[in-house]
Tab-separated table of C-alpha atoms in Angstrom:
chain	number	residue	atom	x	y	z
A	1392	MET	CA	76.849	-36.144	41.806
A	1393	THR	CA	79.185	-38.987	42.693
A	1394	HIS	CA	78.667	-42.506	41.503
A	1395	ALA	CA	77.795	-43.547	45.069
A	1396	ALA	CA	75.095	-40.862	45.281
A	1397	TRP	CA	73.471	-42.014	42.001
A	1398	LEU	CA	73.431	-45.556	43.227
A	1399	LEU	CA	71.795	-44.520	46.488
A	1400	ALA	CA	69.101	-42.534	44.646
A	1401	LEU	CA	68.366	-45.488	42.410
A	1402	LEU	CA	67.962	-47.766	45.402
A	1403	LEU	CA	65.571	-45.306	47.050
A	1404	VAL	CA	63.381	-44.846	43.941
A	1405	SER	CA	63.171	-48.394	42.726
A	1406	PRO	CA	61.008	-49.862	45.536
A	1407	SER	CA	58.390	-47.100	45.047
A	1408	ALA	CA	58.136	-47.723	41.333
A	1409	ALA	CA	57.907	-51.423	41.935
A	1410	ASP	CA	55.091	-50.887	44.420
A	1411	LYS	CA	53.142	-48.843	41.875
A	1412	ASP	CA	53.483	-51.565	39.326
A	1413	LYS	CA	52.172	-54.062	41.851
A	1414	GLU	CA	49.126	-51.841	42.588
A	1415	LYS	CA	48.365	-51.600	38.883
A	1416	ASP	CA	48.593	-55.334	38.589
A	1417	LYS	CA	46.109	-55.724	41.458
A	1418	LYS	CA	43.570	-53.353	39.860
A	1419	LYS	CA	43.638	-55.046	36.487
A	1420	PRO	CA	41.656	-58.106	37.605
A	1421	GLU	CA	39.151	-55.884	39.444
A	1422	ALA	CA	38.546	-53.733	36.372
A	1423	ALA	CA	38.303	-56.814	34.234
A	1424	ALA	CA	35.780	-58.315	36.637
A	1425	LYS	CA	33.640	-55.184	36.482
A	1426	ALA	CA	33.817	-55.072	32.723
A	1427	ALA	CA	32.800	-58.701	32.577
A	1428	VAL	CA	29.364	-58.084	34.253
A	1429	SER	CA	26.849	-58.232	31.408
A	1430	ALA	CA	23.210	-57.218	31.137
A	1431	GLU	CA	22.309	-60.905	31.284
A	1432	ASP	CA	24.204	-61.250	34.567
A	1433	LEU	CA	22.260	-58.351	36.044
A	1434	VAL	CA	19.001	-59.866	34.845
A	1435	ARG	CA	19.863	-63.145	36.575
A	1436	GLN	CA	20.667	-61.271	39.763
A	1437	ALA	CA	17.384	-59.383	39.442
A	1438	ASP	CA	15.525	-62.686	39.111
A	1439	GLU	CA	17.139	-63.832	42.353
A	1440	LYS	CA	16.037	-60.609	44.052
A	1441	THR	CA	12.505	-61.058	42.762
A	1442	ALA	CA	12.396	-64.651	44.007
A	1443	ALA	CA	13.516	-63.402	47.418
A	1444	GLY	CA	10.735	-60.801	47.469
A	1445	ASP	CA	13.071	-57.840	46.994
A	1446	ALA	CA	11.235	-55.916	44.263
A	1447	ALA	CA	13.208	-52.724	44.875
A	1448	GLY	CA	16.511	-54.548	44.489
A	1449	ALA	CA	15.308	-56.273	41.337
A	1450	LYS	CA	14.155	-52.957	39.898
A	1451	GLU	CA	17.564	-51.349	40.512
A	1452	LEU	CA	19.398	-54.195	38.807
A	1453	LEU	CA	17.041	-54.278	35.822
A	1454	GLU	CA	17.323	-50.520	35.370
A	1455	LYS	CA	21.126	-50.869	35.280
A	1456	ALA	CA	20.859	-53.739	32.830
A	1457	ALA	CA	18.439	-51.877	30.547
A	1458	ALA	CA	20.766	-48.848	30.488
A	1459	MET	CA	23.688	-50.907	29.148
A	1460	PRO	CA	24.346	-50.428	25.410
A	1461	SER	CA	24.465	-54.179	24.936
A	1462	ALA	CA	21.060	-54.776	26.601
A	1463	SER	CA	18.463	-56.461	24.435
A	1464	GLY	CA	14.829	-55.393	24.193
A	1465	ASP	CA	13.917	-58.338	26.394
A	1466	VAL	CA	15.650	-56.634	29.329
A	1467	SER	CA	13.424	-53.573	28.936
A	1468	LEU	CA	10.403	-55.857	28.616
A	1469	ARG	CA	11.302	-57.551	31.903
A	1470	LEU	CA	11.761	-54.156	33.527
A	1471	GLY	CA	8.384	-53.020	32.237
A	1472	ARG	CA	6.648	-56.074	33.679
A	1473	LEU	CA	8.214	-55.452	37.086
A	1474	LEU	CA	7.352	-51.751	37.072
A	1475	GLN	CA	3.785	-52.489	35.993
A	1476	SER	CA	3.387	-55.021	38.804
A	1477	THR	CA	4.456	-52.364	41.331
A	1478	HIS	CA	2.094	-49.795	39.725
A	1479	ASP	CA	4.922	-47.475	38.604
A	1480	LEU	CA	2.918	-46.729	35.484
A	1481	ASP	CA	4.933	-43.933	33.862
A	1482	ALA	CA	8.226	-45.799	34.232
A	1483	ALA	CA	6.563	-48.974	32.938
A	1484	MET	CA	5.423	-47.125	29.818
A	1485	ASP	CA	8.970	-45.907	29.165
A	1486	ALA	CA	10.342	-49.433	29.548
A	1487	TYR	CA	7.731	-50.938	27.226
A	1488	LYS	CA	8.356	-48.242	24.610
A	1489	SER	CA	12.076	-49.036	24.690
A	1490	ALA	CA	11.342	-52.747	24.392
A	1491	GLY	CA	8.970	-52.167	21.493
A	1492	GLU	CA	11.638	-50.230	19.605
A	1493	LYS	CA	14.222	-53.004	19.976
A	1494	LEU	CA	12.139	-56.166	19.654
A	1495	THR	CA	10.396	-57.748	16.693
A	1496	ALA	CA	7.531	-60.192	16.136
A	1497	ALA	CA	6.158	-61.767	19.347
A	1498	GLY	CA	8.412	-59.773	21.666
A	1499	LYS	CA	7.412	-56.501	20.045
A	1500	GLY	CA	3.754	-57.535	20.181
A	1501	GLU	CA	3.943	-58.247	23.900
A	1502	ALA	CA	5.779	-54.998	24.662
A	1503	LEU	CA	3.299	-52.888	22.700
A	1504	GLY	CA	0.297	-54.850	23.993
A	1505	ARG	CA	1.367	-54.316	27.587
A	1506	LEU	CA	2.154	-50.677	26.803
A	1507	ALA	CA	-1.391	-50.223	25.492
A	1508	LEU	CA	-2.880	-51.641	28.700
A	1509	VAL	CA	-0.860	-49.255	30.858
A	1510	GLN	CA	-1.702	-46.338	28.562
A	1511	GLU	CA	-5.409	-47.114	28.931
A	1512	THR	CA	-5.142	-47.141	32.726
A	1513	ARG	CA	-3.050	-43.963	32.624
A	1514	GLY	CA	-5.484	-42.119	30.332
A	1515	VAL	CA	-3.064	-41.791	27.411
A	1516	PRO	CA	-4.911	-41.167	24.098
A	1517	GLU	CA	-2.278	-43.125	22.120
A	1518	PHE	CA	-3.747	-46.310	23.608
A	1519	ALA	CA	-5.739	-47.016	20.436
A	1520	ALA	CA	-2.787	-46.627	18.068
A	1521	THR	CA	-0.561	-48.719	20.329
A	1522	ALA	CA	-3.123	-51.532	20.491
A	1523	GLU	CA	-3.345	-51.616	16.690
A	1524	ALA	CA	0.461	-51.599	16.407
A	1525	ALA	CA	0.707	-54.495	18.856
A	1526	ALA	CA	-1.716	-56.544	16.766
A	1527	ALA	CA	0.220	-55.686	13.618
A	1528	ALA	CA	3.417	-56.979	15.239
A	1529	ASP	CA	1.900	-60.252	16.481
A	1530	LYS	CA	-1.766	-60.798	15.714
A	1531	ASP	CA	-2.024	-64.022	17.741
A	1532	GLY	CA	-0.041	-63.036	20.839
A	1533	PRO	CA	-2.013	-62.876	24.091
A	1534	PHE	CA	-1.212	-59.257	24.923
A	1535	PRO	CA	-1.893	-57.877	21.443
A	1536	LEU	CA	-5.198	-59.780	21.560
A	1537	ILE	CA	-6.011	-58.351	25.005
A	1538	ALA	CA	-5.187	-54.787	23.969
A	1539	LEU	CA	-7.171	-55.076	20.749
A	1540	ALA	CA	-10.126	-56.629	22.599
A	1541	ARG	CA	-10.240	-53.692	24.995
A	1542	LEU	CA	-10.053	-51.249	22.098
A	1543	ARG	CA	-12.883	-52.969	20.220
A	1544	ALA	CA	-14.988	-52.968	23.396
A	1545	ARG	CA	-14.476	-49.216	23.738
A	1546	GLU	CA	-15.594	-48.868	20.132
A	1547	GLY	CA	-18.827	-50.705	20.987
A	1548	LYS	CA	-17.908	-53.872	19.052
A	1549	GLY	CA	-18.753	-56.281	21.835
A	1550	ASP	CA	-18.905	-59.545	19.918
A	1551	GLU	CA	-15.586	-58.938	18.155
A	1552	ALA	CA	-14.013	-57.889	21.456
A	1553	LEU	CA	-15.251	-61.025	23.195
A	1554	ALA	CA	-13.842	-63.307	20.498
A	1555	LEU	CA	-10.428	-61.632	20.791
A	1556	ALA	CA	-10.407	-61.759	24.594
A	1557	GLN	CA	-11.459	-65.393	24.741
A	1558	LYS	CA	-8.675	-66.283	22.314
A	1559	ALA	CA	-6.198	-64.737	24.763
A	1560	THR	CA	-7.443	-66.460	27.921
A	1561	ALA	CA	-5.247	-69.547	27.557
A	1562	ALA	CA	-2.054	-67.518	28.027
A	1563	GLY	CA	-3.162	-64.046	29.099
A	1564	GLY	CA	-4.064	-64.721	32.733
A	1565	ALA	CA	-5.899	-62.062	34.724
A	1566	ASP	CA	-5.463	-59.420	32.021
A	1567	ALA	CA	-7.285	-61.661	29.546
A	1568	GLN	CA	-10.123	-62.256	32.026
A	1569	ALA	CA	-10.394	-58.498	32.538
A	1570	ALA	CA	-10.611	-58.072	28.759
A	1571	VAL	CA	-13.452	-60.615	28.705
A	1572	GLY	CA	-15.207	-58.451	31.290
A	1573	ARG	CA	-14.732	-55.318	29.158
A	1574	ALA	CA	-16.105	-57.126	26.132
A	1575	GLN	CA	-19.148	-58.355	28.060
A	1576	GLU	CA	-19.807	-54.780	29.156
A	1577	ALA	CA	-19.862	-53.732	25.513
A	1578	ARG	CA	-22.406	-56.507	24.891
A	1579	ASN	CA	-24.552	-55.279	27.819
A	1580	ALA	CA	-24.039	-58.676	29.459
A	1581	TRP	CA	-23.605	-57.255	32.936
A	1582	ALA	CA	-23.734	-60.438	35.001
A	1583	GLU	CA	-21.126	-62.047	32.749
A	1584	ALA	CA	-18.949	-58.925	32.900
A	1585	GLU	CA	-19.072	-58.895	36.687
A	1586	ALA	CA	-18.161	-62.585	36.863
A	1587	ALA	CA	-15.181	-62.073	34.533
A	1588	TYR	CA	-13.888	-59.099	36.493
A	1589	ARG	CA	-14.154	-60.990	39.766
A	1590	ALA	CA	-12.326	-63.961	38.223
A	1591	ALA	CA	-9.546	-61.553	37.191
A	1592	GLY	CA	-9.020	-60.364	40.776
A	1593	GLY	CA	-11.156	-57.253	40.539
A	1594	ALA	CA	-12.648	-57.608	44.008
A	1595	ASP	CA	-9.311	-57.709	45.836
A	1596	GLY	CA	-7.592	-55.010	43.793
A	1597	SER	CA	-4.881	-57.312	42.450
A	1598	ASN	CA	-5.532	-56.300	38.829
A	1599	LEU	CA	-6.104	-52.597	38.162
A	1600	ALA	CA	-8.136	-52.998	34.980
A	1601	ALA	CA	-10.333	-55.664	36.570
A	1602	SER	CA	-10.947	-53.580	39.692
A	1603	VAL	CA	-11.907	-50.461	37.752
A	1604	GLY	CA	-14.073	-52.584	35.451
A	1605	LEU	CA	-15.842	-54.214	38.379
A	1606	ALA	CA	-16.455	-50.798	39.931
A	1607	ARG	CA	-17.943	-49.571	36.653
A	1608	VAL	CA	-20.285	-52.572	36.472
A	1609	LEU	CA	-21.357	-52.018	40.074
A	1610	ARG	CA	-22.151	-48.381	39.328
A	1611	ARG	CA	-24.029	-49.090	36.142
A	1612	THR	CA	-26.131	-51.755	37.838
A	1613	GLY	CA	-27.200	-49.464	40.671
A	1614	ARG	CA	-24.510	-50.369	43.219
A	1615	ALA	CA	-22.261	-47.324	43.097
A	1616	ALA	CA	-21.843	-47.277	46.878
A	1617	GLU	CA	-20.239	-50.735	46.686
A	1618	ALA	CA	-17.790	-49.491	44.061
A	1619	LEU	CA	-16.303	-46.661	46.107
A	1620	PRO	CA	-14.256	-48.686	48.663
A	1621	LEU	CA	-12.787	-50.733	45.831
A	1622	LEU	CA	-11.772	-47.602	43.935
A	1623	GLU	CA	-10.195	-46.108	47.051
A	1624	LYS	CA	-8.036	-49.239	47.298
A	1625	VAL	CA	-6.968	-48.959	43.654
A	1626	ILE	CA	-6.093	-45.268	43.933
A	1627	ALA	CA	-4.063	-45.884	47.087
A	1628	ALA	CA	-2.090	-48.630	45.338
A	1629	ALA	CA	-1.702	-46.820	42.001
A	1630	PRO	CA	-1.942	-43.027	42.352
A	1631	GLY	CA	-1.387	-42.628	38.615
A	1632	ALA	CA	-4.388	-44.745	37.589
A	1633	VAL	CA	-6.440	-42.112	35.770
A	1634	ASP	CA	-9.200	-44.606	34.948
A	1635	ALA	CA	-9.720	-45.189	38.684
A	1636	TYR	CA	-10.077	-41.458	39.403
A	1637	LYS	CA	-12.590	-41.086	36.570
A	1638	GLU	CA	-14.667	-44.016	37.765
A	1639	SER	CA	-14.472	-42.798	41.366
A	1640	ALA	CA	-15.834	-39.419	40.260
A	1641	ARG	CA	-18.722	-41.064	38.414
A	1642	ALA	CA	-19.519	-43.345	41.348
A	1643	LYS	CA	-19.589	-40.328	43.659
A	1644	ILE	CA	-21.896	-38.505	41.251
A	1645	ALA	CA	-24.201	-41.532	41.312
A	1646	THR	CA	-24.272	-41.431	45.116
A	1647	GLY	CA	-25.026	-37.700	45.265
A	1648	ARG	CA	-21.528	-36.538	46.218
A	1649	GLY	CA	-20.983	-33.943	43.515
A	1650	ALA	CA	-18.409	-31.829	45.371
A	1651	ASP	CA	-16.273	-34.879	46.184
A	1652	ALA	CA	-16.620	-36.071	42.599
A	1653	LEU	CA	-15.178	-32.822	41.285
A	1654	GLY	CA	-11.975	-33.437	43.250
A	1655	ASP	CA	-11.426	-36.858	41.678
A	1656	ALA	CA	-12.377	-35.579	38.230
A	1657	SER	CA	-9.939	-32.679	38.495
A	1658	THR	CA	-7.155	-35.050	39.540
A	1659	ALA	CA	-7.852	-37.256	36.520
A	1660	ALA	CA	-7.774	-34.261	34.182
A	1661	ALA	CA	-4.511	-33.006	35.698
A	1662	LEU	CA	-2.864	-36.414	35.337
A	1663	ALA	CA	-4.081	-36.883	31.761
A	1664	GLU	CA	-4.297	-33.475	30.116
A	1665	ASN	CA	-5.043	-34.909	26.674
A	1666	ASP	CA	-7.686	-37.440	27.734
A	1667	PRO	CA	-11.079	-36.256	26.413
A	1668	ASP	CA	-12.935	-38.564	28.785
A	1669	ALA	CA	-11.192	-36.969	31.773
A	1670	ALA	CA	-12.398	-33.583	30.525
A	1671	ARG	CA	-15.944	-34.973	30.233
A	1672	VAL	CA	-15.838	-36.242	33.810
A	1673	VAL	CA	-14.888	-32.744	35.002
A	1674	GLN	CA	-17.951	-31.380	33.195
A	1675	GLU	CA	-20.178	-34.076	34.682
A	1676	ALA	CA	-18.852	-33.390	38.175
A	1677	THR	CA	-19.286	-29.629	37.747
A	1678	VAL	CA	-22.947	-30.207	36.943
A	1679	ALA	CA	-23.315	-32.643	39.844
A	1680	LYS	CA	-21.820	-30.106	42.239
A	1681	ALA	CA	-24.321	-27.474	41.084
A	1682	LEU	CA	-27.181	-29.959	41.471
A	1683	SER	CA	-26.163	-30.510	45.088
A	1684	TYR	CA	-28.038	-27.256	45.747
A	1685	VAL	CA	-31.221	-29.046	44.688
A	1686	ALA	CA	-30.672	-31.617	47.427
A	1687	GLN	CA	-30.405	-28.667	49.838
A	1688	ASN	CA	-33.759	-27.330	48.555
A	1689	GLN	CA	-32.057	-24.412	46.824
A	1690	PRO	CA	-32.824	-25.032	43.134
A	1691	ASP	CA	-32.417	-21.347	42.258
A	1692	LEU	CA	-28.718	-21.505	43.142
A	1693	ALA	CA	-28.337	-24.616	40.990
A	1694	ILE	CA	-30.109	-22.889	38.105
A	1695	GLN	CA	-27.855	-19.839	38.452
A	1696	ASP	CA	-24.671	-21.914	38.197
A	1697	LEU	CA	-25.983	-24.130	35.421
A	1698	VAL	CA	-27.274	-21.256	33.284
A	1699	ALA	CA	-23.772	-19.772	33.452
A	1700	LEU	CA	-22.240	-23.111	32.439
A	1701	ARG	CA	-24.732	-23.580	29.595
A	1702	ASP	CA	-24.235	-20.060	28.249
A	1703	LYS	CA	-20.477	-20.545	28.314
A	1704	ASN	CA	-20.795	-23.964	26.605
A	1705	PRO	CA	-24.031	-23.913	24.560
A	1706	ASP	CA	-23.239	-27.247	22.890
A	1707	LEU	CA	-22.477	-29.063	26.147
A	1708	ALA	CA	-25.210	-31.673	26.544
A	1709	VAL	CA	-24.489	-32.332	30.207
A	1710	ALA	CA	-25.049	-28.633	31.028
A	1711	HIS	CA	-28.511	-28.745	29.449
A	1712	LEU	CA	-29.199	-32.022	31.261
A	1713	GLY	CA	-28.269	-30.542	34.627
A	1714	LEU	CA	-30.274	-27.391	34.003
A	1715	GLY	CA	-33.289	-29.461	32.971
A	1716	ARG	CA	-33.075	-31.380	36.234
A	1717	ALA	CA	-32.849	-28.136	38.217
A	1718	TYR	CA	-35.917	-26.708	36.465
A	1719	ALA	CA	-37.745	-29.978	37.130
A	1720	ALA	CA	-36.944	-29.617	40.829
A	1721	LYS	CA	-38.690	-26.223	40.707
A	1722	ARG	CA	-41.641	-27.822	38.883
A	1723	ASP	CA	-40.995	-25.557	35.884
A	1724	VAL	CA	-42.064	-28.232	33.424
A	1725	PRO	CA	-41.825	-26.269	30.123
A	1726	ALA	CA	-38.311	-25.029	30.924
A	1727	ALA	CA	-37.242	-28.494	32.056
A	1728	ILE	CA	-38.532	-30.149	28.887
A	1729	ALA	CA	-36.865	-27.520	26.674
A	1730	GLU	CA	-33.452	-28.072	28.276
A	1731	LEU	CA	-33.754	-31.861	28.300
A	1732	GLN	CA	-34.831	-31.952	24.661
A	1733	LYS	CA	-31.760	-29.886	23.803
A	1734	ALA	CA	-29.607	-32.324	25.790
A	1735	VAL	CA	-30.859	-35.364	23.855
A	1736	GLU	CA	-30.563	-33.462	20.582
A	1737	LEU	CA	-26.885	-32.779	21.327
A	1738	ASP	CA	-26.193	-36.277	22.675
A	1739	PRO	CA	-28.874	-38.817	21.662
A	1740	SER	CA	-26.945	-41.672	23.294
A	1741	ASN	CA	-26.962	-40.027	26.734
A	1742	ALA	CA	-29.099	-42.457	28.724
A	1743	GLU	CA	-29.620	-40.162	31.692
A	1744	ALA	CA	-30.785	-37.277	29.506
A	1745	GLN	CA	-33.318	-39.552	27.799
A	1746	TYR	CA	-34.483	-40.880	31.159
A	1747	GLN	CA	-34.871	-37.433	32.710
A	1748	LEU	CA	-36.859	-36.236	29.696
A	1749	GLY	CA	-39.144	-39.250	30.030
A	1750	TYR	CA	-39.455	-38.723	33.779
A	1751	VAL	CA	-40.540	-35.082	33.415
A	1752	GLN	CA	-43.091	-36.040	30.745
A	1753	HIS	CA	-44.342	-38.929	32.861
A	1754	MET	CA	-44.286	-37.795	36.469
A	1755	LEU	CA	-44.537	-34.000	36.193
A	1756	LYS	CA	-46.515	-33.423	33.003
A	1757	ARG	CA	-48.519	-36.638	33.577
A	1758	ASP	CA	-48.201	-37.672	29.935
A	1759	ALA	CA	-47.246	-41.350	30.121
A	1760	ALA	CA	-47.514	-41.863	26.362
A	1761	ALA	CA	-45.022	-39.049	25.670
A	1762	ALA	CA	-42.615	-40.546	28.201
A	1763	ILE	CA	-42.393	-43.958	26.546
A	1764	GLY	CA	-40.069	-42.933	23.690
A	1765	PRO	CA	-37.374	-41.321	25.858
A	1766	TYR	CA	-37.622	-44.133	28.412
A	1767	GLU	CA	-37.128	-46.716	25.658
A	1768	LYS	CA	-33.994	-44.915	24.460
A	1769	ALA	CA	-32.649	-44.775	28.011
A	1770	VAL	CA	-33.198	-48.521	28.456
A	1771	ALA	CA	-31.613	-49.268	25.078
A	1772	ALA	CA	-28.525	-47.268	26.073
A	1773	GLU	CA	-28.255	-48.824	29.550
A	1774	PRO	CA	-30.173	-52.121	29.651
A	1775	ALA	CA	-28.857	-52.987	33.103
A	1776	ASN	CA	-30.265	-49.858	34.724
A	1777	VAL	CA	-33.194	-51.152	36.772
A	1778	ASP	CA	-34.675	-47.710	37.474
A	1779	TYR	CA	-34.913	-46.922	33.770
A	1780	ARG	CA	-36.712	-50.178	32.991
A	1781	VAL	CA	-39.095	-49.864	35.948
A	1782	GLN	CA	-40.169	-46.383	34.848
A	1783	LEU	CA	-40.621	-47.612	31.279
A	1784	GLY	CA	-42.866	-50.386	32.585
A	1785	ALA	CA	-44.853	-47.905	34.673
A	1786	ALA	CA	-45.387	-45.588	31.703
A	1787	LEU	CA	-46.463	-48.495	29.490
A	1788	ALA	CA	-48.941	-49.644	32.133
A	1789	GLN	CA	-50.407	-46.167	32.503
A	1790	ALA	CA	-50.589	-45.754	28.720
A	1791	ASN	CA	-52.703	-48.955	28.516
A	1792	GLN	CA	-49.947	-50.993	26.869
A	1793	ALA	CA	-50.312	-53.773	29.414
A	1794	ASP	CA	-48.585	-56.606	27.563
A	1795	ARG	CA	-45.462	-54.559	26.872
A	1796	ALA	CA	-45.470	-53.335	30.465
A	1797	VAL	CA	-45.614	-56.905	31.765
A	1798	THR	CA	-42.711	-57.907	29.515
A	1799	GLU	CA	-40.466	-55.076	30.744
A	1800	LEU	CA	-41.398	-55.358	34.408
A	1801	THR	CA	-41.026	-59.133	34.487
A	1802	LYS	CA	-37.399	-58.666	33.386
A	1803	VAL	CA	-36.910	-56.727	36.610
A	1804	THR	CA	-38.938	-58.832	39.033
A	1805	SER	CA	-37.422	-62.091	37.777
A	1806	SER	CA	-34.012	-61.031	39.082
A	1807	PRO	CA	-33.274	-62.524	42.520
A	1808	ASP	CA	-31.374	-59.332	43.358
A	1809	TYR	CA	-34.450	-57.129	43.011
A	1810	LYS	CA	-35.729	-56.303	46.506
A	1811	ARG	CA	-37.933	-53.223	46.001
A	1812	ALA	CA	-41.697	-52.870	45.689
A	1813	ASP	CA	-41.956	-50.518	42.692
A	1814	ALA	CA	-41.708	-53.027	39.852
A	1815	TRP	CA	-44.160	-55.374	41.591
A	1816	ILE	CA	-46.645	-52.508	42.027
A	1817	TYR	CA	-46.426	-51.457	38.379
A	1818	LEU	CA	-46.631	-55.104	37.303
A	1819	GLY	CA	-49.796	-55.475	39.357
A	1820	GLN	CA	-51.173	-52.305	37.778
A	1821	ALA	CA	-50.445	-53.643	34.287
A	1822	GLN	CA	-52.122	-56.971	35.081
A	1823	VAL	CA	-55.205	-55.187	36.429
A	1824	GLY	CA	-55.307	-53.151	33.211
A	1825	ALA	CA	-55.116	-56.381	31.195
A	1826	LYS	CA	-57.872	-57.921	33.378
A	1827	ARG	CA	-55.527	-60.668	34.547
A	1828	TYR	CA	-56.681	-60.219	38.092
A	1829	ARG	CA	-55.160	-63.282	39.735
A	1830	ASP	CA	-51.759	-62.469	38.247
A	1831	ALA	CA	-52.225	-58.927	39.517
A	1832	ILE	CA	-52.974	-60.157	43.045
A	1833	ALA	CA	-49.845	-62.347	43.062
A	1834	ALA	CA	-47.654	-59.389	42.061
A	1835	LEU	CA	-49.312	-56.993	44.501
A	1836	GLU	CA	-48.995	-59.373	47.428
A	1837	LYS	CA	-45.247	-59.496	46.768
A	1838	ALA	CA	-45.206	-55.709	46.669
A	1839	GLY	CA	-47.098	-55.588	49.960
A	1840	ALA	CA	-44.606	-57.927	51.593
A	1841	VAL	CA	-41.806	-55.493	50.734
A	1842	ALA	CA	-43.804	-52.299	51.391
A	1843	PRO	CA	-46.621	-52.966	53.877
A	1844	ASN	CA	-49.339	-50.355	54.436
A	1845	ASN	CA	-48.895	-48.929	50.957
A	1846	MET	CA	-51.924	-47.036	49.659
A	1847	GLN	CA	-51.229	-47.816	45.999
A	1848	VAL	CA	-50.867	-51.545	46.703
A	1849	GLU	CA	-54.133	-51.661	48.650
A	1850	THR	CA	-55.953	-49.665	45.970
A	1851	LEU	CA	-54.837	-51.979	43.185
A	1852	LEU	CA	-55.658	-55.069	45.257
A	1853	ALA	CA	-59.145	-53.678	45.798
A	1854	TRP	CA	-59.635	-53.242	42.045
A	1855	ALA	CA	-58.245	-56.716	41.341
A	1856	TYR	CA	-60.769	-58.280	43.732
A	1857	PHE	CA	-63.467	-56.062	42.232
A	1858	GLY	CA	-62.616	-57.571	38.847
A	1859	LEU	CA	-63.010	-61.051	40.364
A	1860	LYS	CA	-66.353	-59.973	41.874
A	1861	ASP	CA	-64.990	-60.824	45.330
A	1862	SER	CA	-66.933	-58.373	47.500
A	1863	LYS	CA	-65.383	-59.474	50.801
A	1864	ASN	CA	-61.772	-58.887	49.766
A	1865	PHE	CA	-62.698	-55.744	47.836
A	1866	ILE	CA	-64.064	-54.278	51.077
A	1867	VAL	CA	-60.984	-55.375	53.060
A	1868	HIS	CA	-58.516	-53.711	50.715
A	1869	GLY	CA	-60.763	-50.780	49.862
A	1870	ARG	CA	-60.996	-49.898	53.551
A	1871	LYS	CA	-57.216	-50.209	53.955
A	1872	ALA	CA	-56.671	-47.918	50.977
A	1873	LYS	CA	-59.098	-45.376	52.426
A	1874	ALA	CA	-57.413	-45.522	55.841
A	1875	LEU	CA	-54.046	-44.896	54.158
A	1876	GLY	CA	-55.353	-41.718	52.506
A	1877	GLN	CA	-56.984	-42.820	49.258
A	1878	LYS	CA	-59.534	-40.219	48.127
A	1879	GLU	CA	-60.261	-41.422	44.599
A	1880	PRO	CA	-64.053	-40.922	44.269
A	1881	THR	CA	-64.810	-43.924	42.065
A	1882	LEU	CA	-63.179	-46.397	44.443
A	1883	LEU	CA	-64.736	-44.820	47.518
A	1884	GLY	CA	-68.138	-44.709	45.841
A	1885	TYR	CA	-68.048	-48.423	45.069
A	1886	LEU	CA	-66.774	-49.133	48.576
A	1887	THR	CA	-69.756	-47.368	50.145
A	1888	ARG	CA	-72.240	-49.178	47.915
A	1889	ILE	CA	-70.709	-52.633	48.384
A	1890	GLU	CA	-70.385	-52.125	52.138
A	1891	GLY	CA	-74.117	-51.434	51.997
A	1892	GLY	CA	-74.755	-54.838	50.500
A	1893	GLU	CA	-74.794	-54.100	46.769
A	1894	PRO	CA	-73.199	-56.978	44.813
A	1895	ILE	CA	-70.409	-56.474	42.311
A	1896	LYS	CA	-71.852	-56.869	38.834
């Protein structure tokens, strides 16, 4: 190649090489700019997104920040808070676990405390261990205190739980108020628990733990129907909230919707395979579904299903309880008592089993004295259950323990929320038995205002006026009782004689 040709080639190549060098020079600042974006920068950008209401954008930025090798545990903690607020429970747990591994002292305590709260909602058995670990990391931090309070409440240590929760209220916000509610539940202080849950946002669904807690209080105080719409709202907002599915199943059982309850219970068990309480709810719902045959006047079908369940699980208290109820529906008193006694033997703390045993003794066997013991145990296990206390009062009155009956029934009638006639009737009966006739009349008139034209009310009023030797009013109420179907020979005999002019002696 000639010298001229080499020179020409050099001139042709040189501009291209120069251009490449220029392109490299342009990319260097861009690469440097990208490399310069730190986890802290992404966190700041995420904060801006959050302030602008862009939760999805904030989540994306925080996830990128948390994935960076240089990210601190605080980044994962921030991510966990955001995910928890949007009810992405599984992702929140992962973020809190990562934060707990990286952080120490107060930061670790908060991460583990928050993790415990999400685990409880999600039905994760490690909740207890996580709550203890949070307290070990920072015993005075609000979230370790909240988690530990909830754990102690579940263990039945209400006073200790309340002290922990109250200590957290200054900095723990709605979660601390919800923990106060859980502690009050453990103390059987139902009105206080309800107030705490409502203060925590339980009624509007803004706090999952508070909403589920409020629903539980409503169910256990005889208002399960009010709990169901609230639980539907929680489940719609947080489909992974196992606690909400469990409570929904129990509320549906309480309202006689056994088949529907089984669906919620099965969902809870599928979401939390290792949660023993979820497994229990499935058993409870299975029994409730079988008992739905009783409501359809087909107790034999219920007995068939429940015998199979009992034989498959001979130590399952709820199976014996359900079978006892089915036998009671058939008026097979010996079989009902045998199954219910086995249920309370297997699970002495089961309030419903104790109540059903008392009810069969009281209302079917007509042995009020034998019913008192089981009724007392039912009331001790669930003091807020009005039906249990009313039946205890009725049995005490019929067993001639008037003073005790008055004490129990007055606890019911003194509540402004009590609107039924039963407790007033039994209170009147107890006062008649104690020969406090004017007190009896006052109670029975209140019963009559709620349930007019009631044969039992008119009968007891007649006897109260008989005790006061008031012939005129005895005749008035005796005649009303007779017109309503009263056939008791002693009352009707006195009515005939006093109508004939014989004075009351």
